[in-house]
């Protein structure tokens, strides 16, 4: 029997795949547990339309991420931090402070978890922080760390 999987099934296949299984396995396990549906013409057409819609949505998300990356790379943010004698920095600048600065200065919402800062910034200067906006899009955000007046 041909079955279209509605969810990932271990050792059988991924969601959206058409697989061939025994009639008993399909009737007694896959169909009652809503793990799959019978692969008839109507269901195959629905699957085809669903995949086309998912591809269109993915393309839209990619375009939005590329537009956001262009905005981010054009501008930079300034983060101010307290310093002591000789320019010694008290504390560090983490992704949380960078995300807050982006929100305040650029009026954009960036998730701090998407910023790929290996170590917190512990010195004054200009840094490039990679921001992963999409699976295929990574933008470079310019962060200028300055002394608080």
C-alpha positions as MATLAB code, in Angstrom:
seq = 'XXXXXXXXXXXXXXXXXXXXXXXXXXXXXXXXXXXXXXXXXXXXXXXXXXXXXXXXXXXXXXXXXXXXXXXXXXXXXXXXXXXXXXXXXXXXXXXXXXXXXXXXXXXXXXXXXXXXXXXXXXXXXXXXXXXXXXXXXXXXXXXXXXXXX';
ca = [
       0.000    0.000    0.000;
       1.252    3.503   -0.852;
       1.134    5.972    2.064;
       1.997    9.678    2.360;
       3.651   10.370    5.709;
       2.172   13.217    7.766;
       4.981   13.080   10.349;
       8.518   11.739   10.476;
       8.446    8.005   11.199;
      11.684    6.473   12.427;
      13.146    3.907   10.010;
      10.409    4.639    7.435;
      10.745    8.197    6.165;
      10.286   11.924    6.607;
       7.142   14.047    6.568;
       5.691   14.470    3.069;
       7.346   11.392    1.576;
       5.429    8.721   -0.326;
       6.386    5.263    0.937;
       5.300    1.748    0.181;
       4.353   -0.352    3.230;
       2.401   -3.525    3.884;
      -1.385   -3.227    4.079;
      -1.506   -4.350    7.713;
       1.135   -1.867    8.848;
      -0.720    0.965    7.153;
      -4.200   -0.071    8.347;
      -3.228   -0.959   11.924;
      -0.495    1.550   12.728;
       0.071    4.464   10.349;
      -3.516    5.411    9.512;
      -5.078    5.117   13.029;
      -2.245    7.085   14.643;
      -2.522    9.798   11.957;
       1.103    9.230   10.918;
       0.121    8.865    7.285;
      -2.700    8.970    4.769;
      -3.440    6.779    1.776;
      -1.677    7.939   -1.384;
      -4.625    8.458   -3.730;
      -4.897   11.095   -6.458;
      -6.589   13.728   -4.264;
      -4.079   13.352   -1.434;
      -1.145   13.433   -3.874;
      -2.496   16.679   -5.350;
      -2.900   18.176   -1.859;
       0.690   17.184   -1.042;
       1.924   18.801   -4.246;
       0.061   22.041   -3.455;
       1.337   21.991    0.132;
       4.954   21.616   -1.008;
       4.524   24.464   -3.499;
       3.109   26.688   -0.732;
       5.980   25.797    1.620;
       8.507   26.615   -1.110;
       6.824   29.983   -1.719;
       6.845   30.793    2.019;
      10.517   29.777    2.304;
      11.406   32.029   -0.630;
       9.542   34.929    1.016;
      11.399   34.390    4.312;
      14.717   34.306    2.446;
      13.945   37.603    0.680;
      12.940   39.239    3.986;
      16.163   38.020    5.617;
      18.237   39.400    2.733;
      16.493   42.786    3.004;
      17.108   42.870    6.762;
      20.758   41.914    6.196;
      21.167   44.857    3.818;
      19.709   47.219    6.443;
      21.961   45.851    9.170;
      25.158   46.004    7.125;
      24.572   49.599    6.031;
      24.376   50.917    9.575;
      26.142   50.251   12.827;
      25.257   50.600   16.478;
      27.070   52.355   19.291;
      27.203   50.703   22.696;
      28.431   52.782   25.614;
      30.145   51.147   28.578;
      31.667   52.451   31.823;
      35.429   52.732   31.891;
      37.961   53.410   34.593;
      41.523   54.745   34.642;
      43.439   54.225   31.411;
      40.404   53.052   29.441;
      39.895   49.855   31.450;
      36.397   48.523   30.854;
      34.121   47.536   33.722;
      32.257   44.390   32.710;
      31.635   43.418   29.107;
      29.237   43.881   26.216;
      27.145   40.810   25.456;
      24.552   40.045   22.795;
      21.825   41.266   25.150;
      23.249   44.801   25.204;
      23.836   44.713   21.443;
      20.223   43.641   20.799;
      18.961   46.455   23.046;
      21.153   48.983   21.188;
      19.841   47.753   17.812;
      16.271   48.111   19.040;
      16.881   51.619   20.375;
      19.029   52.994   17.542;
      17.811   51.136   14.441;
      14.242   50.351   15.564;
      14.683   46.686   14.572;
      13.973   43.560   16.574;
      16.984   41.235   16.546;
      17.062   38.101   18.632;
      20.167   37.971   20.821;
      20.408   34.221   20.202;
      20.962   34.818   16.488;
      24.095   36.868   17.162;
      27.144   34.667   16.917;
      29.484   36.428   19.311;
      32.102   33.924   20.459;
      33.199   35.853   23.556;
      31.734   38.964   25.199;
      33.411   42.206   24.116;
      35.748   43.423   26.871;
      37.531   46.372   25.233;
      36.748   49.639   23.492;
      36.767   49.650   19.695;
      34.830   48.577   16.627;
      33.753   44.967   16.167;
      31.966   42.973   13.475;
      29.319   40.693   14.956;
      27.866   38.003   12.659;
      24.059   37.727   12.864;
      22.441   34.593   11.437;
      19.114   35.767   10.016;
      18.288   32.688    7.934;
      19.820   29.342    7.131;
      21.490   30.915    4.062;
      21.834   34.556    5.204;
      24.366   35.862    7.710;
      24.836   39.618    8.132;
      27.746   41.499    9.685;
      26.652   44.050   12.287;
      29.166   46.798   13.108;
      29.268   47.429   16.862;
      31.240   50.411   18.118;
      32.016   50.204   21.826;
      32.640   53.638   23.322;
      33.306   55.069   26.747;
      30.278   56.293   28.683;
      30.496   60.074   29.241;
];
